[in-house]
Short mmCIF file of C-alpha atoms in Angstrom, two decimals:
data_model
loop_
_atom_site.label_atom_id
_atom_site.label_comp_id
_atom_site.label_asym_id
_atom_site.label_seq_id
_atom_site.Cartn_x
_atom_site.Cartn_y
_atom_site.Cartn_z
CA ASP H 1158 9.35 -19.96 -11.82
CA ALA H 1159 6.14 -19.62 -9.87
CA GLY H 1160 4.81 -16.19 -9.07
CA ILE H 1161 3.60 -13.09 -10.83
CA THR H 1162 5.26 -11.77 -13.92
CA GLN H 1163 4.60 -8.40 -15.49
CA SER H 1164 5.48 -7.15 -18.93
CA PRO H 1165 6.81 -4.89 -20.13
CA ARG H 1166 8.92 -3.84 -17.17
CA TYR H 1167 9.65 -0.46 -18.75
CA LYS H 1168 7.66 1.42 -21.35
CA ILE H 1169 7.71 4.89 -22.84
CA THR H 1170 4.69 5.88 -24.88
CA GLU H 1171 3.14 8.99 -26.35
CA THR H 1172 0.03 10.78 -25.21
CA GLY H 1173 -3.05 9.33 -26.83
CA ARG H 1174 -1.61 5.91 -27.57
CA GLN H 1175 -3.13 2.69 -26.27
CA VAL H 1176 -0.91 0.70 -23.95
CA THR H 1177 -1.46 -2.74 -22.44
CA LEU H 1178 0.38 -3.98 -19.40
CA MET H 1179 0.38 -7.74 -19.04
CA CYS H 1180 0.17 -9.74 -15.84
CA HIS H 1181 0.45 -13.50 -15.42
CA GLN H 1182 0.31 -15.56 -12.24
CA THR H 1183 1.10 -19.22 -11.77
CA TRP H 1184 -0.65 -19.85 -8.45
CA SER H 1185 -4.27 -19.90 -9.69
CA HIS H 1186 -5.26 -17.33 -7.08
CA SER H 1187 -8.82 -16.16 -7.62
CA TYR H 1188 -8.26 -12.52 -6.76
CA MET H 1189 -6.01 -10.29 -8.81
CA PHE H 1190 -5.36 -6.56 -8.58
CA TRP H 1191 -3.80 -3.64 -10.37
CA TYR H 1192 -2.26 -0.86 -8.29
CA ARG H 1193 -0.44 2.27 -9.26
CA GLN H 1194 2.26 3.72 -7.06
CA ASP H 1195 2.93 7.44 -7.01
CA LEU H 1196 5.02 9.58 -4.71
CA GLY H 1197 2.91 10.89 -1.86
CA HIS H 1198 -0.01 8.60 -2.65
CA GLY H 1199 1.35 5.19 -1.85
CA LEU H 1200 -0.49 2.37 -3.57
CA ARG H 1201 -3.88 3.03 -5.10
CA LEU H 1202 -6.14 0.31 -6.39
CA ILE H 1203 -7.14 0.69 -10.03
CA TYR H 1204 -9.14 -2.47 -10.70
CA TYR H 1205 -9.54 -5.86 -9.15
CA SER H 1206 -10.93 -9.20 -10.21
CA ALA H 1207 -12.49 -11.86 -8.02
CA ALA H 1208 -12.36 -14.58 -10.69
CA ALA H 1209 -12.29 -15.06 -14.45
CA ASP H 1210 -14.82 -12.77 -16.13
CA ILE H 1211 -15.48 -10.86 -12.89
CA THR H 1212 -13.88 -7.45 -12.56
CA ASP H 1213 -14.66 -4.32 -10.59
CA LYS H 1214 -13.41 -0.78 -10.12
CA GLY H 1215 -11.05 0.30 -7.42
CA GLU H 1216 -10.21 3.82 -6.24
CA VAL H 1217 -8.80 5.25 -9.49
CA PRO H 1218 -10.29 3.38 -12.49
CA ASP H 1219 -10.78 6.27 -14.93
CA GLY H 1220 -8.81 5.86 -18.14
CA TYR H 1221 -8.14 2.16 -17.59
CA VAL H 1222 -9.75 -1.03 -18.82
CA VAL H 1223 -9.17 -4.58 -17.62
CA SER H 1224 -10.21 -8.04 -18.71
CA ARG H 1225 -9.85 -11.50 -17.25
CA SER H 1226 -10.72 -14.26 -19.69
CA LYS H 1227 -8.41 -16.71 -17.89
CA THR H 1228 -7.66 -17.04 -14.19
CA GLU H 1229 -3.94 -16.61 -14.71
CA ASN H 1230 -3.96 -13.44 -16.82
CA PHE H 1231 -5.12 -9.95 -15.92
CA PRO H 1232 -4.08 -7.33 -18.49
CA LEU H 1233 -4.48 -3.61 -17.86
CA THR H 1234 -5.10 -1.32 -20.83
CA LEU H 1235 -4.72 2.43 -20.98
CA GLU H 1236 -7.06 3.27 -23.82
CA SER H 1237 -5.62 6.72 -24.54
CA ALA H 1238 -2.58 7.39 -22.38
CA THR H 1239 -2.21 10.72 -20.60
CA ARG H 1240 0.78 12.21 -18.82
CA SER H 1241 -1.02 11.80 -15.49
CA GLN H 1242 -0.84 8.04 -16.04
CA THR H 1243 2.94 8.10 -15.81
CA SER H 1244 3.48 5.82 -12.85
CA VAL H 1245 4.68 2.47 -11.62
CA TYR H 1246 2.05 -0.20 -12.00
CA PHE H 1247 1.93 -3.30 -9.85
CA CYS H 1248 -0.08 -6.40 -10.51
CA ALA H 1249 -0.89 -8.55 -7.50
CA SER H 1250 -2.79 -11.66 -6.50
CA ARG H 1251 -4.22 -12.73 -3.21
CA ASP H 1252 -3.84 -16.02 -1.44
CA THR H 1253 -7.14 -16.50 0.37
CA SER H 1254 -5.84 -19.62 2.10
CA SER H 1255 -3.15 -17.65 3.92
CA GLY H 1256 -4.81 -14.74 5.66
CA ASN H 1257 -5.35 -12.99 2.38
CA THR H 1258 -1.69 -12.24 1.85
CA ILE H 1259 -1.16 -10.23 -1.33
CA TYR H 1260 1.76 -11.09 -3.58
CA PHE H 1261 3.11 -8.48 -5.97
CA GLY H 1262 4.78 -8.55 -9.32
CA GLU H 1263 7.99 -6.64 -9.96
CA GLY H 1264 6.23 -3.63 -11.44
CA SER H 1265 5.89 -1.92 -14.80
CA TRP H 1266 7.41 1.54 -15.12
CA LEU H 1267 5.32 3.56 -17.58
CA THR H 1268 6.24 7.00 -18.86
CA VAL H 1269 3.79 8.92 -21.02
CA VAL H 1270 5.39 11.76 -22.97
CA ALA O 512 -14.34 2.53 5.46
CA GLN O 513 -10.90 1.60 6.64
CA SER O 514 -7.76 3.68 6.54
CA VAL O 515 -4.08 3.43 7.39
CA THR O 516 -1.82 6.20 8.64
CA GLN O 517 1.94 5.89 8.58
CA LEU O 518 3.08 8.72 10.74
CA ASP O 519 6.58 9.14 9.35
CA SER O 520 7.40 9.51 5.66
CA GLN O 521 11.15 9.10 6.27
CA VAL O 522 13.11 7.65 9.15
CA PRO O 523 16.92 7.98 9.23
CA VAL O 524 18.70 5.75 11.72
CA PHE O 525 22.30 4.75 12.33
CA GLU O 526 23.39 1.20 11.69
CA GLU O 527 22.95 -1.09 14.70
CA ALA O 528 20.53 1.34 16.34
CA PRO O 529 16.91 0.38 17.09
CA VAL O 530 14.05 1.62 14.93
CA GLU O 531 10.28 1.88 15.15
CA LEU O 532 8.06 2.59 12.15
CA ARG O 533 4.63 3.69 13.22
CA CYS O 534 1.31 2.58 11.79
CA ASN O 535 -2.21 3.39 12.93
CA TYR O 536 -5.38 2.14 11.32
CA SER O 537 -9.09 2.68 11.53
CA SER O 538 -11.78 0.16 10.76
CA SER O 539 -15.29 -0.61 11.90
CA VAL O 540 -14.69 -4.37 11.72
CA SER O 541 -12.08 -6.90 12.73
CA VAL O 542 -8.90 -6.66 10.70
CA TYR O 543 -5.83 -8.41 9.43
CA LEU O 544 -2.66 -6.32 9.48
CA PHE O 545 0.44 -6.50 7.31
CA TRP O 546 3.82 -4.94 6.81
CA TYR O 547 5.36 -5.04 3.36
CA VAL O 548 8.88 -4.01 2.34
CA GLN O 549 9.89 -2.58 -1.03
CA TYR O 550 13.49 -2.47 -2.14
CA PRO O 551 14.44 -0.09 -4.97
CA ASN O 552 12.96 -0.99 -8.36
CA GLN O 553 11.18 -4.01 -6.97
CA GLY O 554 7.67 -5.00 -6.00
CA LEU O 555 6.40 -5.21 -2.45
CA GLN O 556 7.26 -8.27 -0.39
CA LEU O 557 5.39 -9.44 2.68
CA LEU O 558 7.45 -8.87 5.83
CA LEU O 559 5.01 -10.05 8.49
CA LYS O 560 1.32 -10.26 9.24
CA TYR O 561 -1.15 -10.43 12.07
CA LEU O 562 -4.22 -12.59 11.54
CA SER O 563 -5.21 -13.69 15.04
CA GLY O 564 -3.73 -15.12 18.22
CA SER O 565 -0.55 -13.68 19.66
CA THR O 566 -0.45 -9.93 19.19
CA LEU O 567 3.32 -9.99 18.68
CA VAL O 568 4.44 -11.24 15.28
CA GLU O 569 7.95 -11.63 13.99
CA SER O 570 9.71 -11.84 10.64
CA ILE O 571 12.67 -14.04 9.74
CA ASN O 572 15.03 -11.06 9.49
CA GLY O 573 14.55 -9.66 13.00
CA PHE O 574 11.59 -7.32 12.58
CA GLU O 575 8.60 -7.58 14.86
CA ALA O 576 5.25 -5.82 15.14
CA GLU O 577 2.66 -5.71 17.87
CA PHE O 578 -1.06 -5.45 17.30
CA ASN O 579 -2.58 -3.05 19.82
CA LYS O 580 -6.34 -3.07 19.46
CA SER O 581 -7.03 -0.36 22.00
CA GLN O 582 -4.65 2.03 20.28
CA THR O 583 -5.44 0.72 16.80
CA SER O 584 -1.75 0.47 16.06
CA PHE O 585 0.62 -2.02 14.44
CA HIS O 586 4.08 -0.50 14.84
CA LEU O 587 7.09 -2.20 13.30
CA ARG O 588 10.29 -2.51 15.32
CA LYS O 589 13.79 -3.84 14.99
CA PRO O 590 16.32 -3.73 17.85
CA SER O 591 19.37 -3.34 15.61
CA VAL O 592 19.16 -2.31 11.96
CA HIS O 593 21.52 -3.19 9.15
CA ILE O 594 22.41 -1.33 5.99
CA SER O 595 20.45 -3.91 4.03
CA ASP O 596 17.26 -2.84 5.83
CA THR O 597 17.25 0.40 3.83
CA ALA O 598 13.94 0.24 1.96
CA GLU O 599 10.40 1.56 1.97
CA TYR O 600 7.96 -0.07 4.35
CA PHE O 601 4.21 -0.18 3.86
CA CYS O 602 1.60 -0.96 6.47
CA ALA O 603 -1.65 -2.48 5.22
CA VAL O 604 -5.02 -3.41 6.71
CA ALA O 605 -7.65 -5.84 5.46
CA ASP O 606 -11.12 -6.55 6.76
CA SER O 607 -11.21 -10.05 8.18
CA GLY O 608 -14.58 -10.78 6.61
CA GLY O 609 -16.42 -10.22 3.36
CA TYR O 610 -14.45 -8.88 0.42
CA GLN O 611 -11.48 -8.21 2.68
CA LYS O 612 -10.45 -5.04 0.89
CA VAL O 613 -6.82 -4.20 1.53
CA THR O 614 -5.79 -0.61 2.18
CA PHE O 615 -2.15 0.45 2.12
CA GLY O 616 -0.45 3.31 3.90
CA ILE O 617 1.66 5.77 1.92
CA GLY O 618 4.90 4.18 3.08
CA THR O 619 7.85 5.02 5.32
CA LYS O 620 11.35 5.21 3.88
CA LEU O 621 13.90 3.75 6.24
CA GLN O 622 17.41 5.08 5.62
CA VAL O 623 20.11 3.26 7.53
CA ILE O 624 23.22 5.40 7.95
CA PRO O 625 26.60 3.66 8.18
#
């Protein structure tokens, strides 16, 4: 099916471990985003990418790394997970032909213990 | 810099009653405005958007929102809510030019009471 798929949907990891959240879109949208959602903070932008091999920091990039070697994939890596990174992570892409509507994946629930 | 304020964190309302979820924004440039809905354990889905033209926009499930430039508001309304409308609603603003950064509000939880 077309759209954005995230994996894993649920993950429990230990403090200090590296974790990668995968994101794949089938629309070939240029822009892709990673947000985290936390109670009381709403959605906060971690990183975004304007095209393959072009990435930039959002509001809360510390502790995260992204790459975009292909237009359709935008993985997010937590290099050394901390408890404060326990959150729900949403990948998204933007359709610039339709008023810049953002489409979201289903989310990845990450718990760092 | 742009910002979005959702004035109510939670809104309880009885089934079949009307509801208004409030959203105010600030921006130094022209904007696009959006409302997204999030059902439990799911991602956000676009509910409706204002890009230009008519200031009143509608969704397929009975919601509507009106862009008020003078009051910098984009309140979401529905004349008669249903149990299935129980969800969290996010207002978002994007600059209409340049990078078009999108800023989200912190969300309003709509609880429809039977």
